[in-house]
Amino acid sequence: MSGRLELPQGPAEEARGSSSIQALIQGRQARGACWTTRSWKILLSVVFMLTFLLIGLRSYAWLNGESSQKPRRFHTAIAEYGSRLSSYQARLRMPKEHVELIRRESQTLENNYREILLLMKQIDVLKALLRETQTGLHSFNDSWKAGGDPAEAQDHPEAVGEEMSNLVNYVLKKLREDQVQMADYALKSAGASIIEAGTSESYRSDTAKLYWHGIGFLSYEMPPDSILQPDVHPGKCWAFPGSQGHALIKLAGRIIPTAVTMEHISEKVSPSGSISSAPKEFSVHGISSECEGEETSLGQFVYNKTGDTVQTFELQHEVSEPILCVKLKILSNWGHPKYTCLYRFRVHGSPEDHS
């Protein structure tokens, strides 16, 4: 007999067949649910990427469009601060000669500022004097009109006013006029100079520094050649440590010296109210051959701090030939323990051609 013989199935076999069918159905449902979850994830990822791309495109368009104008100020400010930083770094790297030049220029500006302040004070004093004089003239005019001749009363104020004008001009002339009335051959603007190799070191103080963010980086103490200049405002002096020091001066030309002048500020204009750093005893020596020869004593003197601010001393010893250099030696001061301050020193005499 051909064909396959089919045997009847029992209850156990039917149960196993139905469970296999259910497992197959559940597997298909699970795979369908997993596929659905993956589809949603892919869809959300695509939506997120598209949204991100749209936001990026809009940001790019905003940066190329509207924002290209607004950040210009910000970029300009950054460039400005960058240039300032570069200039400051270049200033720190610049040679000592350039730093010295900047220091001298800052000192010149400071001196000009002080001179302007002094002139303003003098102008205020003169204005007050003129106001008082004008008030007195009005009072005198009123009293004159009450008991004098009307015609003379009209002429007299003009004469008094002219006299006051002449007086003011005289005072201004005296302010501009040199008190010594002798040529200064140690004047820097005339060609004199300081020989640093024969001069004491300057006094250095932490208070005499320029600070940047709390860091001191530049000292502005006055150089020795400040004693060869006519500016004698408070603080405009050369200081050296201690009470003894010296300065070697190359004169503007060879001369036969006859006198020297020492100048210092008075206690009235001193910010501290004291001039204990002023020189007291000092000596002067002449050198004839290029500031390196034998020294010849010209005299020893005492600067009186209670006397006039400008004191001239006639030399005690004469020289037989013209000299080119003068050495000033400070032997003591008026009590300051740390330093001595020199404002101005002058040398007077006859030029070599007139000897």
GROMACS .gro file of C-alpha atoms in nm:
model
  355
    1MET     CA    1   0.000   0.000   0.000
    2SER     CA    2   0.148   0.337  -0.104
    3GLY     CA    3   0.116   0.663   0.088
    4ARG     CA    4   0.186   0.773   0.442
    5LEU     CA    5   0.009   0.614   0.732
    6GLU     CA    6  -0.139   0.873   0.964
    7LEU     CA    7  -0.190   0.768   1.319
    8PRO     CA    8  -0.453   0.925   1.533
    9GLN     CA    9  -0.323   1.194   1.776
   10GLY     CA   10  -0.375   1.185   2.145
   11PRO     CA   11  -0.464   1.463   2.386
   12ALA     CA   12  -0.098   1.524   2.481
   13GLU     CA   13   0.011   1.566   2.124
   14GLU     CA   14  -0.273   1.808   2.055
   15ALA     CA   15  -0.176   2.018   2.356
   16ARG     CA   16   0.189   2.040   2.240
   17GLY     CA   17   0.080   2.148   1.896
   18SER     CA   18  -0.144   2.424   2.025
   19SER     CA   19   0.133   2.559   2.258
   20SER     CA   20   0.376   2.568   1.966
   21ILE     CA   21   0.131   2.770   1.764
   22GLN     CA   22   0.078   3.014   2.054
   23ALA     CA   23   0.452   3.055   2.101
   24LEU     CA   24   0.493   3.129   1.732
   25ILE     CA   25   0.219   3.389   1.748
   26GLN     CA   26   0.371   3.552   2.058
   27GLY     CA   27   0.713   3.561   1.894
   28ARG     CA   28   0.574   3.736   1.593
   29GLN     CA   29   0.392   3.985   1.816
   30ALA     CA   30   0.712   4.054   2.015
   31ARG     CA   31   0.909   4.105   1.695
   32GLY     CA   32   0.641   4.342   1.572
   33ALA     CA   33   0.648   4.543   1.896
   34CYS     CA   34   1.030   4.561   1.883
   35TRP     CA   35   1.016   4.675   1.525
   36THR     CA   36   0.759   4.939   1.620
   37THR     CA   37   0.986   5.068   1.904
   38ARG     CA   38   1.285   5.084   1.670
   39SER     CA   39   1.079   5.268   1.412
   40TRP     CA   40   0.977   5.529   1.669
   41LYS     CA   41   1.337   5.573   1.782
   42ILE     CA   42   1.455   5.616   1.424
   43LEU     CA   43   1.175   5.860   1.355
   44LEU     CA   44   1.254   6.065   1.667
   45SER     CA   45   1.623   6.066   1.578
   46VAL     CA   46   1.547   6.192   1.229
   47VAL     CA   47   1.316   6.463   1.367
   48PHE     CA   48   1.581   6.568   1.622
   49MET     CA   49   1.850   6.585   1.354
   50LEU     CA   50   1.629   6.786   1.123
   51THR     CA   51   1.542   7.025   1.407
   52PHE     CA   52   1.910   7.065   1.496
   53LEU     CA   53   1.996   7.132   1.132
   54LEU     CA   54   1.720   7.393   1.105
   55ILE     CA   55   1.840   7.567   1.422
   56GLY     CA   56   2.198   7.562   1.294
   57LEU     CA   57   2.091   7.706   0.959
   58ARG     CA   58   1.899   7.984   1.132
   59SER     CA   59   2.193   8.059   1.362
   60TYR     CA   60   2.429   8.068   1.064
   61ALA     CA   61   2.196   8.303   0.881
   62TRP     CA   62   2.170   8.526   1.192
   63LEU     CA   63   2.547   8.539   1.231
   64ASN     CA   64   2.593   8.628   0.863
   65GLY     CA   65   2.308   8.874   0.865
   66GLU     CA   66   2.199   9.069   1.168
   67SER     CA   67   2.481   8.973   1.403
   68SER     CA   68   2.750   9.076   1.155
   69GLN     CA   69   2.681   9.438   1.250
   70LYS     CA   70   2.622   9.418   1.624
   71PRO     CA   71   2.947   9.246   1.730
   72ARG     CA   72   3.163   9.508   1.555
   73ARG     CA   73   3.184   9.717   1.871
   74PHE     CA   74   3.278   9.410   2.069
   75HIS     CA   75   3.546   9.318   1.817
   76THR     CA   76   3.671   9.679   1.816
   77ALA     CA   77   3.697   9.680   2.194
   78ILE     CA   78   3.886   9.351   2.190
   79ALA     CA   79   4.125   9.487   1.926
   80GLU     CA   80   4.179   9.807   2.127
   81TYR     CA   81   4.261   9.622   2.447
   82GLY     CA   82   4.482   9.387   2.251
   83SER     CA   83   4.678   9.680   2.107
   84ARG     CA   84   4.712   9.833   2.454
   85LEU     CA   85   4.840   9.504   2.590
   86SER     CA   86   5.085   9.475   2.301
   87SER     CA   87   5.210   9.829   2.355
   88TYR     CA   88   5.252   9.763   2.726
   89GLN     CA   89   5.445   9.441   2.655
   90ALA     CA   90   5.657   9.627   2.403
   91ARG     CA   91   5.720   9.896   2.667
   92LEU     CA   92   5.841   9.630   2.908
   93ARG     CA   93   6.074   9.492   2.641
   94MET     CA   94   6.206   9.830   2.529
   95PRO     CA   95   6.571   9.920   2.598
   96LYS     CA   96   6.679  10.114   2.904
   97GLU     CA   97   6.742  10.423   2.690
   98HIS     CA   98   6.376  10.437   2.588
   99VAL     CA   99   6.262  10.385   2.946
  100GLU     CA  100   6.491  10.669   3.055
  101LEU     CA  101   6.347  10.890   2.780
  102ILE     CA  102   5.992  10.815   2.893
  103ARG     CA  103   6.091  10.891   3.251
  104ARG     CA  104   6.240  11.226   3.153
  105GLU     CA  105   5.932  11.316   2.950
  106SER     CA  106   5.708  11.231   3.245
  107GLN     CA  107   5.926  11.447   3.468
  108THR     CA  108   5.900  11.734   3.219
  109LEU     CA  109   5.522  11.706   3.216
  110GLU     CA  110   5.514  11.699   3.595
  111ASN     CA  111   5.739  12.007   3.611
  112ASN     CA  112   5.519  12.194   3.365
  113TYR     CA  113   5.215  12.103   3.571
  114ARG     CA  114   5.378  12.237   3.887
  115GLU     CA  115   5.480  12.557   3.712
  116ILE     CA  116   5.123  12.608   3.592
  117LEU     CA  117   4.993  12.557   3.947
  118LEU     CA  118   5.247  12.809   4.081
  119LEU     CA  119   5.152  13.065   3.816
  120MET     CA  120   4.784  13.015   3.895
  121LYS     CA  121   4.853  13.083   4.263
  122GLN     CA  122   5.048  13.398   4.175
  123ILE     CA  123   4.765  13.515   3.950
  124ASP     CA  124   4.513  13.457   4.229
  125VAL     CA  125   4.728  13.661   4.469
  126LEU     CA  126   4.754  13.945   4.219
  127LYS     CA  127   4.381  13.937   4.156
  128ALA     CA  128   4.311  13.960   4.527
  129LEU     CA  129   4.556  14.251   4.554
  130LEU     CA  130   4.388  14.430   4.265
  131ARG     CA  131   4.044  14.377   4.418
  132GLU     CA  132   4.159  14.521   4.749
  133THR     CA  133   4.320  14.814   4.570
  134GLN     CA  134   4.005  14.877   4.369
  135THR     CA  135   3.795  14.870   4.685
  136GLY     CA  136   4.033  15.116   4.850
  137LEU     CA  137   4.021  15.343   4.546
  138HIS     CA  138   3.641  15.349   4.553
  139SER     CA  139   3.644  15.433   4.924
  140PHE     CA  140   3.903  15.704   4.869
  141ASN     CA  141   3.705  15.839   4.577
  142ASP     CA  142   3.387  15.859   4.783
  143SER     CA  143   3.561  16.038   5.067
  144TRP     CA  144   3.730  16.273   4.822
  145LYS     CA  145   3.399  16.360   4.660
  146ALA     CA  146   3.249  16.434   5.001
  147GLY     CA  147   3.510  16.692   5.100
  148GLY     CA  148   3.721  16.781   4.795
  149ASP     CA  149   3.711  16.936   4.452
  150PRO     CA  150   3.494  16.737   4.204
  151ALA     CA  151   3.736  16.799   3.918
  152GLU     CA  152   4.034  16.676   4.118
  153ALA     CA  153   3.828  16.383   4.240
  154GLN     CA  154   3.783  16.264   3.881
  155ASP     CA  155   4.153  16.289   3.791
  156HIS     CA  156   4.304  16.143   4.108
  157PRO     CA  157   4.173  15.781   4.071
  158GLU     CA  158   4.325  15.760   3.723
  159ALA     CA  159   4.667  15.866   3.855
  160VAL     CA  160   4.645  15.618   4.142
  161GLY     CA  161   4.533  15.346   3.903
  162GLU     CA  162   4.833  15.414   3.678
  163GLU     CA  163   5.067  15.393   3.978
  164MET     CA  164   4.912  15.061   4.081
  165SER     CA  165   4.953  14.929   3.728
  166ASN     CA  166   5.321  15.024   3.735
  167LEU     CA  167   5.355  14.855   4.074
  168VAL     CA  168   5.202  14.533   3.943
  169ASN     CA  169   5.433  14.538   3.641
  170TYR     CA  170   5.731  14.588   3.873
  171VAL     CA  171   5.627  14.291   4.086
  172LEU     CA  172   5.586  14.070   3.778
  173LYS     CA  173   5.926  14.179   3.652
  174LYS     CA  174   6.086  14.087   3.983
  175LEU     CA  175   5.920  13.748   3.973
  176ARG     CA  176   6.074  13.680   3.633
  177GLU     CA  177   6.411  13.832   3.716
  178ASP     CA  178   6.706  13.630   3.841
  179GLN     CA  179   6.804  13.726   4.195
  180VAL     CA  180   7.177  13.663   4.167
  181GLN     CA  181   7.240  13.874   3.856
  182MET     CA  182   7.554  13.677   3.765
  183ALA     CA  183   7.618  13.432   3.485
  184ASP     CA  184   7.582  13.067   3.586
  185TYR     CA  185   7.844  12.847   3.416
  186ALA     CA  186   7.695  12.536   3.580
  187LEU     CA  187   7.363  12.584   3.401
  188LYS     CA  188   7.256  12.277   3.205
  189SER     CA  189   7.083  12.473   2.929
  190ALA     CA  190   7.411  12.663   2.874
  191GLY     CA  191   7.606  12.339   2.819
  192ALA     CA  192   7.704  12.223   3.167
  193SER     CA  193   7.660  11.859   3.265
  194ILE     CA  194   7.709  11.607   3.546
  195ILE     CA  195   7.995  11.356   3.528
  196GLU     CA  196   7.824  11.051   3.673
  197ALA     CA  197   8.149  10.862   3.730
  198GLY     CA  198   8.251  11.126   3.986
  199THR     CA  199   7.906  11.171   4.143
  200SER     CA  200   7.742  10.995   4.436
  201GLU     CA  201   7.459  10.751   4.374
  202SER     CA  202   7.105  10.879   4.400
  203TYR     CA  203   6.887  10.798   4.697
  204ARG     CA  204   6.624  10.539   4.604
  205SER     CA  205   6.298  10.514   4.791
  206ASP     CA  206   6.003  10.276   4.748
  207THR     CA  207   5.768  10.573   4.774
  208ALA     CA  208   5.922  10.724   4.459
  209LYS     CA  209   5.784  10.465   4.219
  210LEU     CA  210   5.513  10.441   3.960
  211TYR     CA  211   5.273  10.156   4.037
  212TRP     CA  212   5.058   9.942   3.805
  213HIS     CA  213   4.809   9.713   3.978
  214GLY     CA  214   5.013   9.734   4.296
  215ILE     CA  215   5.343   9.647   4.126
  216GLY     CA  216   5.617   9.910   4.129
  217PHE     CA  217   5.789   9.911   3.792
  218LEU     CA  218   5.941  10.256   3.734
  219SER     CA  219   6.123  10.490   3.971
  220TYR     CA  220   6.096  10.863   3.912
  221GLU     CA  221   6.355  11.008   4.150
  222MET     CA  222   6.527  11.320   4.023
  223PRO     CA  223   6.865  11.276   3.848
  224PRO     CA  224   7.179  11.460   3.963
  225ASP     CA  225   7.162  11.711   3.677
  226SER     CA  226   6.848  11.859   3.832
  227ILE     CA  227   7.081  12.076   4.048
  228LEU     CA  228   7.193  12.247   3.725
  229GLN     CA  229   6.844  12.367   3.634
  230PRO     CA  230   6.649  12.672   3.756
  231ASP     CA  231   6.337  12.477   3.860
  232VAL     CA  232   6.333  12.475   4.243
  233HIS     CA  233   5.976  12.375   4.319
  234PRO     CA  234   5.926  12.158   4.630
  235GLY     CA  235   6.043  11.804   4.560
  236LYS     CA  236   6.239  11.904   4.249
  237CYS     CA  237   6.575  11.816   4.402
  238TRP     CA  238   6.849  11.555   4.372
  239ALA     CA  239   6.881  11.338   4.681
  240PHE     CA  240   7.171  11.116   4.779
  241PRO     CA  241   7.183  10.879   5.078
  242GLY     CA  242   7.323  11.001   5.408
  243SER     CA  243   7.464  11.342   5.494
  244GLN     CA  244   7.781  11.328   5.282
  245GLY     CA  245   7.803  11.313   4.905
  246HIS     CA  246   7.957  11.481   4.603
  247ALA     CA  247   7.878  11.588   4.248
  248LEU     CA  248   8.127  11.642   3.966
  249ILE     CA  249   8.017  11.919   3.729
  250LYS     CA  250   8.158  11.992   3.385
  251LEU     CA  251   8.107  12.363   3.330
  252ALA     CA  252   7.977  12.526   3.014
  253GLY     CA  253   8.331  12.651   2.947
  254ARG     CA  254   8.664  12.722   3.107
  255ILE     CA  255   8.642  13.003   3.360
  256ILE     CA  256   8.825  13.169   3.645
  257PRO     CA  257   8.576  13.099   3.927
  258THR     CA  258   8.492  13.378   4.170
  259ALA     CA  259   8.178  13.264   4.358
  260VAL     CA  260   7.922  12.988   4.397
  261THR     CA  261   7.553  12.996   4.484
  262MET     CA  262   7.355  12.737   4.680
  263GLU     CA  263   6.974  12.742   4.662
  264HIS     CA  264   6.713  12.552   4.863
  265ILE     CA  265   6.343  12.590   4.940
  266SER     CA  266   6.220  12.756   5.260
  267GLU     CA  267   6.035  12.585   5.541
  268LYS     CA  268   5.721  12.783   5.451
  269VAL     CA  269   5.679  12.603   5.118
  270SER     CA  270   5.812  12.265   5.229
  271PRO     CA  271   5.530  12.003   5.233
  272SER     CA  272   5.674  11.854   5.554
  273GLY     CA  273   5.731  12.191   5.718
  274SER     CA  274   6.101  12.109   5.761
  275ILE     CA  275   6.417  12.138   5.551
  276SER     CA  276   6.641  11.916   5.763
  277SER     CA  277   6.762  11.750   5.442
  278ALA     CA  278   6.915  12.077   5.321
  279PRO     CA  279   7.296  12.089   5.293
  280LYS     CA  280   7.485  12.254   5.578
  281GLU     CA  281   7.862  12.239   5.538
  282PHE     CA  282   8.004  12.201   5.189
  283SER     CA  283   8.329  12.256   5.004
  284VAL     CA  284   8.410  12.340   4.642
  285HIS     CA  285   8.709  12.215   4.442
  286GLY     CA  286   8.832  12.305   4.095
  287ILE     CA  287   8.973  12.065   3.834
  288SER     CA  288   9.153  12.204   3.531
  289SER     CA  289   9.226  11.906   3.304
  290GLU     CA  290   8.918  11.725   3.169
  291CYS     CA  291   8.762  11.659   3.511
  292GLU     CA  292   9.026  11.399   3.604
  293GLY     CA  293   9.324  11.602   3.724
  294GLU     CA  294   9.430  11.725   4.063
  295GLU     CA  295   9.165  11.898   4.273
  296THR     CA  296   9.223  12.254   4.392
  297SER     CA  297   9.034  12.371   4.699
  298LEU     CA  298   8.827  12.682   4.636
  299GLY     CA  299   8.677  12.712   4.986
  300GLN     CA  300   8.451  12.564   5.250
  301PHE     CA  301   8.115  12.721   5.336
  302VAL     CA  302   7.797  12.683   5.543
  303TYR     CA  303   7.446  12.714   5.402
  304ASN     CA  304   7.218  12.882   5.659
  305LYS     CA  305   6.875  12.722   5.646
  306THR     CA  306   6.718  13.017   5.832
  307GLY     CA  307   6.859  13.272   5.588
  308ASP     CA  308   6.763  13.356   5.233
  309THR     CA  309   6.678  13.063   5.010
  310VAL     CA  310   6.943  13.180   4.761
  311GLN     CA  311   7.286  13.229   4.919
  312THR     CA  312   7.599  13.333   4.728
  313PHE     CA  313   7.951  13.266   4.862
  314GLU     CA  314   8.269  13.429   4.737
  315LEU     CA  315   8.547  13.177   4.688
  316GLN     CA  316   8.817  13.172   4.954
  317HIS     CA  317   9.100  13.063   4.723
  318GLU     CA  318   9.191  13.179   4.376
  319VAL     CA  319   9.316  12.970   4.086
  320SER     CA  320   9.600  13.060   3.856
  321GLU     CA  321   9.448  12.914   3.541
  322PRO     CA  322   9.096  12.857   3.408
  323ILE     CA  323   8.917  12.542   3.518
  324LEU     CA  324   8.670  12.324   3.331
  325CYS     CA  325   8.522  12.120   3.614
  326VAL     CA  326   8.402  12.183   3.968
  327LYS     CA  327   8.349  11.923   4.238
  328LEU     CA  328   8.087  11.998   4.504
  329LYS     CA  329   8.131  11.804   4.828
  330ILE     CA  330   7.852  11.802   5.086
  331LEU     CA  331   8.004  11.748   5.429
  332SER     CA  332   7.687  11.755   5.643
  333ASN     CA  333   7.316  11.840   5.637
  334TRP     CA  334   7.072  11.992   5.886
  335GLY     CA  335   6.980  11.667   6.059
  336HIS     CA  336   6.797  11.440   5.820
  337PRO     CA  337   6.909  11.082   5.895
  338LYS     CA  338   6.837  10.920   5.558
  339TYR     CA  339   6.929  11.159   5.277
  340THR     CA  340   7.041  11.506   5.170
  341CYS     CA  341   6.855  11.700   4.904
  342LEU     CA  342   7.015  11.954   4.666
  343TYR     CA  343   6.797  12.193   4.468
  344ARG     CA  344   7.037  12.414   4.272
  345PHE     CA  345   7.407  12.490   4.263
  346ARG     CA  346   7.564  12.764   4.051
  347VAL     CA  347   7.919  12.859   3.963
  348HIS     CA  348   8.015  13.216   3.875
  349GLY     CA  349   8.332  13.358   3.729
  350SER     CA  350   8.505  13.509   3.426
  351PRO     CA  351   8.530  13.327   3.094
  352GLU     CA  352   8.867  13.212   2.969
  353ASP     CA  353   8.868  13.468   2.686
  354HIS     CA  354   8.832  13.755   2.934
  355SER     CA  355   9.092  13.632   3.184
   0.00000   0.00000   0.00000
